[in-house]
Tab-separated table of C-alpha atoms in Angstrom:
chain	number	residue	atom	x	y	z
A	104	UNK	CA	20.131	23.665	-17.559
A	105	UNK	CA	21.989	20.394	-18.486
A	106	UNK	CA	25.568	20.232	-19.731
A	107	UNK	CA	28.020	17.515	-20.563
A	108	UNK	CA	31.351	17.269	-18.744
A	109	UNK	CA	34.161	14.664	-18.559
A	110	UNK	CA	33.875	12.799	-15.230
A	111	UNK	CA	36.979	10.685	-15.830
A	112	UNK	CA	39.453	11.330	-18.614
A	113	UNK	CA	40.765	8.723	-21.029
A	114	UNK	CA	43.339	8.115	-23.815
A	115	UNK	CA	42.770	7.054	-27.340
A	116	UNK	CA	45.288	6.354	-30.180
A	117	UNK	CA	45.198	6.073	-33.955
A	118	UNK	CA	47.818	5.491	-36.580
A	119	UNK	CA	47.617	7.261	-39.972
A	120	UNK	CA	50.366	6.573	-42.561
A	121	UNK	CA	52.837	5.464	-39.810
A	122	UNK	CA	52.223	8.620	-37.658
A	123	UNK	CA	51.034	7.899	-34.107
A	124	UNK	CA	48.295	10.229	-32.737
A	125	UNK	CA	47.726	9.854	-28.991
A	126	UNK	CA	44.806	11.819	-27.472
A	127	UNK	CA	44.809	12.399	-23.786
A	128	UNK	CA	41.586	13.832	-22.349
A	129	UNK	CA	41.218	15.346	-18.856
A	130	UNK	CA	38.507	17.230	-16.901
A	131	UNK	CA	39.573	20.753	-16.067
A	132	UNK	CA	37.779	23.605	-14.046
A	133	UNK	CA	39.888	26.639	-15.059
A	134	UNK	CA	42.302	27.917	-17.809
A	135	UNK	CA	45.171	27.506	-15.297
A	136	UNK	CA	44.315	23.785	-14.805
A	137	UNK	CA	44.151	23.301	-18.600
A	138	UNK	CA	47.532	25.008	-19.160
A	139	UNK	CA	49.133	23.018	-16.471
A	140	UNK	CA	47.805	19.815	-18.063
A	141	UNK	CA	48.984	20.858	-21.520
A	142	UNK	CA	52.504	21.541	-20.133
A	143	UNK	CA	52.464	18.178	-18.252
A	144	UNK	CA	51.736	16.401	-21.498
A	145	UNK	CA	54.552	18.274	-23.342
A	146	UNK	CA	56.984	17.152	-20.621
A	147	UNK	CA	55.650	13.537	-20.806
A	148	UNK	CA	55.861	13.445	-24.643
A	149	UNK	CA	58.972	15.674	-24.916
A	150	UNK	CA	60.256	13.572	-27.792
A	151	UNK	CA	57.129	13.903	-29.999
A	152	UNK	CA	56.952	16.125	-33.032
A	153	UNK	CA	53.814	17.911	-31.947
A	154	UNK	CA	51.593	18.261	-28.835
A	155	UNK	CA	48.481	19.947	-30.196
A	156	UNK	CA	45.853	21.109	-27.778
A	157	UNK	CA	42.323	22.349	-27.217
A	158	UNK	CA	40.108	23.097	-24.229
A	159	UNK	CA	36.600	24.305	-23.364
A	160	UNK	CA	35.488	25.744	-20.062
A	161	UNK	CA	32.192	27.045	-18.720
A	162	UNK	CA	28.534	25.781	-18.570
A	163	UNK	CA	27.906	27.556	-21.791
A	164	UNK	CA	31.323	26.727	-23.274
A	165	UNK	CA	32.244	30.328	-22.892
A	166	UNK	CA	36.121	29.890	-22.827
A	167	UNK	CA	37.874	28.070	-25.743
A	168	UNK	CA	41.546	27.876	-26.631
A	169	UNK	CA	43.452	25.699	-29.157
A	170	UNK	CA	46.967	25.381	-30.451
A	171	UNK	CA	48.466	23.879	-33.617
A	172	UNK	CA	51.909	23.470	-31.904
A	173	UNK	CA	53.786	23.765	-35.147
A	174	UNK	CA	51.421	21.885	-37.378
A	175	UNK	CA	50.133	23.936	-40.447
A	176	UNK	CA	47.660	26.613	-39.329
A	177	UNK	CA	44.032	25.407	-38.781
A	178	UNK	CA	44.965	21.588	-39.283
A	179	UNK	CA	45.186	20.561	-35.607
A	180	UNK	CA	43.992	22.716	-32.701
A	181	UNK	CA	40.888	24.167	-34.405
A	182	UNK	CA	39.671	20.841	-35.763
A	183	UNK	CA	40.233	19.334	-32.250
A	184	UNK	CA	38.230	22.290	-30.650
A	185	UNK	CA	35.432	21.665	-33.266
A	186	UNK	CA	34.971	18.161	-32.044
A	187	UNK	CA	34.678	19.226	-28.364
A	188	UNK	CA	32.155	21.848	-29.294
A	189	UNK	CA	30.139	19.540	-31.534
A	190	UNK	CA	29.986	16.966	-28.804
A	191	UNK	CA	28.666	19.578	-26.412
A	192	UNK	CA	31.343	18.784	-23.815
A	193	UNK	CA	32.653	21.407	-21.428
A	194	UNK	CA	35.260	21.708	-18.686
A	195	UNK	CA	37.542	19.547	-20.693
A	196	UNK	CA	41.015	19.693	-22.204
A	197	UNK	CA	42.669	17.334	-24.722
A	198	UNK	CA	46.163	17.114	-26.017
A	199	UNK	CA	46.878	15.046	-29.155
A	200	UNK	CA	50.443	13.966	-29.354
A	201	UNK	CA	51.955	13.211	-32.749
A	202	UNK	CA	54.901	10.966	-33.450
A	203	UNK	CA	55.794	11.600	-37.123
A	204	UNK	CA	55.939	8.526	-39.260
A	205	UNK	CA	57.887	9.934	-42.142
A	206	UNK	CA	54.818	10.304	-44.545
A	207	UNK	CA	53.193	13.689	-45.083
A	208	UNK	CA	49.306	13.621	-44.598
A	209	UNK	CA	48.405	16.865	-46.256
A	210	UNK	CA	46.123	19.451	-44.623
A	211	UNK	CA	42.960	17.434	-45.115
A	212	UNK	CA	44.650	14.283	-43.825
A	213	UNK	CA	45.868	16.139	-40.664
A	214	UNK	CA	42.424	17.611	-39.910
A	215	UNK	CA	40.868	14.172	-40.158
A	216	UNK	CA	43.571	12.512	-38.159
A	217	UNK	CA	43.451	15.062	-35.203
A	218	UNK	CA	39.659	14.954	-35.166
A	219	UNK	CA	39.609	11.140	-35.145
A	220	UNK	CA	42.177	10.989	-32.400
A	221	UNK	CA	39.983	13.422	-30.212
A	222	UNK	CA	36.917	11.251	-30.828
A	223	UNK	CA	38.881	8.142	-29.726
A	224	UNK	CA	39.981	9.980	-26.562
A	225	UNK	CA	36.432	10.953	-25.705
A	226	UNK	CA	35.201	7.475	-26.395
A	227	UNK	CA	37.673	6.295	-23.848
A	228	UNK	CA	36.475	8.868	-21.240
A	229	UNK	CA	33.518	8.824	-18.932
A	230	UNK	CA	31.233	11.707	-19.972
A	231	UNK	CA	28.344	12.563	-17.783
A	232	UNK	CA	25.471	15.089	-17.929
A	233	UNK	CA	25.226	17.513	-14.975
A	234	UNK	CA	21.826	18.976	-14.237
A	235	UNK	CA	20.238	21.408	-11.656
A	236	UNK	CA	17.817	20.215	-9.141
A	237	UNK	CA	16.531	20.531	-5.525
A	238	UNK	CA	16.473	18.316	-2.548
A	239	UNK	CA	13.035	17.940	-1.118
A	240	UNK	CA	12.598	16.696	2.593
A	241	UNK	CA	9.300	15.083	3.220
A	242	UNK	CA	8.044	14.141	6.661
A	243	UNK	CA	5.308	11.587	6.740
A	244	UNK	CA	3.722	8.817	8.844
A	245	UNK	CA	4.177	5.211	8.134
A	246	UNK	CA	0.901	5.045	6.218
A	247	UNK	CA	2.186	7.521	3.586
A	248	UNK	CA	5.645	5.949	3.004
A	249	UNK	CA	4.457	3.206	0.615
A	250	UNK	CA	2.465	5.651	-1.475
A	251	UNK	CA	5.345	7.968	-1.770
A	252	UNK	CA	7.805	5.228	-2.625
A	253	UNK	CA	5.335	4.090	-5.406
A	254	UNK	CA	4.933	7.750	-6.594
A	255	UNK	CA	8.681	8.274	-6.863
A	256	UNK	CA	9.233	4.977	-8.653
A	257	UNK	CA	6.546	5.838	-11.226
A	258	UNK	CA	7.895	9.366	-11.726
A	259	UNK	CA	11.660	8.271	-11.722
A	260	UNK	CA	12.575	10.525	-8.814
A	261	UNK	CA	15.546	9.536	-6.846
A	262	UNK	CA	15.157	8.693	-3.120
A	263	UNK	CA	18.411	9.779	-1.626
A	264	UNK	CA	17.747	8.839	2.051
A	265	UNK	CA	14.924	7.621	4.361
A	266	UNK	CA	15.106	8.104	8.088
A	267	UNK	CA	12.786	6.010	10.268
A	268	UNK	CA	11.847	7.189	13.709
A	269	UNK	CA	8.453	7.992	15.190
A	270	UNK	CA	7.688	9.279	11.705
A	271	UNK	CA	9.489	8.930	8.536
A	272	UNK	CA	11.716	11.528	6.789
A	273	UNK	CA	12.500	11.052	3.048
A	274	UNK	CA	14.978	12.957	1.166
A	275	UNK	CA	14.432	13.010	-2.678
A	276	UNK	CA	16.177	14.743	-5.617
A	277	UNK	CA	13.856	16.644	-7.842
A	278	UNK	CA	14.997	18.108	-11.286
A	279	UNK	CA	14.771	21.864	-11.522
A	280	UNK	CA	12.095	21.931	-14.185
A	281	UNK	CA	9.796	19.412	-12.178
A	282	UNK	CA	9.651	21.230	-8.840
A	283	UNK	CA	6.087	22.374	-8.972
A	284	UNK	CA	4.856	18.941	-10.569
A	285	UNK	CA	6.425	16.905	-7.761
A	286	UNK	CA	5.305	19.159	-4.980
A	287	UNK	CA	1.728	18.985	-6.256
A	288	UNK	CA	1.948	15.144	-6.633
A	289	UNK	CA	3.221	14.507	-3.088
A	290	UNK	CA	0.382	16.782	-1.675
A	291	UNK	CA	-2.152	14.833	-3.649
A	292	UNK	CA	-0.759	11.492	-2.766
A	293	UNK	CA	-0.720	12.167	1.033
A	294	UNK	CA	-3.920	14.241	1.039
A	295	UNK	CA	-1.914	17.152	2.310
A	296	UNK	CA	-0.656	15.398	5.441
A	297	UNK	CA	3.053	15.326	4.603
A	298	UNK	CA	5.345	18.104	5.619
A	299	UNK	CA	7.471	19.421	2.826
A	300	UNK	CA	10.693	21.514	2.988
A	301	UNK	CA	12.776	22.406	-0.023
A	302	UNK	CA	16.606	22.509	0.291
A	303	UNK	CA	18.968	24.612	-1.767
A	304	UNK	CA	19.500	24.227	-5.423
A	305	UNK	CA	22.066	21.677	-6.344
A	306	UNK	CA	23.925	20.148	-9.197
A	307	UNK	CA	23.743	16.363	-9.777
A	308	UNK	CA	24.430	13.620	-12.341
A	309	UNK	CA	23.490	10.084	-12.861
A	310	UNK	CA	26.678	7.957	-12.849
A	311	UNK	CA	26.403	4.316	-13.435
A	312	UNK	CA	22.716	4.366	-12.457
A	313	UNK	CA	23.474	6.142	-9.188
A	314	UNK	CA	22.727	9.750	-8.445
A	315	UNK	CA	25.753	11.875	-7.323
A	316	UNK	CA	25.391	15.351	-5.941
A	317	UNK	CA	28.283	17.759	-6.488
């Protein structure tokens, strides 16, 4: 199971017919966090005409909410939410702040402006893909270490740690769906001499080419 989340939020801005649309994106873990963030933005931009919002929470995007905050119905919150759902992002909240420029945009113009603002906000954010996997602990002798390093390099399996003592203990991160494949490959590569121990299931992501466990 892989799902996309905002690792670091960002801010994007567009101008449409003199109206400023400022999109602020933030990662959230609960409805309470999302509501607190929305209220925070309303206080920050207290002098704006509208602070429209949308958020999505849950691995399967189970919880969704949106608000037009005084804009005509279905012209702000729902279009903003549609962008988040289409992008497949979860555990995220976005507030689009509008400073009215004196020119009416019409319903179609509003929808496009709010959606474009959210896209700008997401573009300015760091979005990562979280996946499920297992840590695998391997005990081997010094003859086996080179073979295993080559194996994991070929199969793009991250080596998290190597401890060198009388023998070598390697810790690698194996994607959930490749558990059987990698176990079989390690056994074959070491002719069954390596000791294998599986750790608990974990959640991880690759961030700037580095594996991070959550």
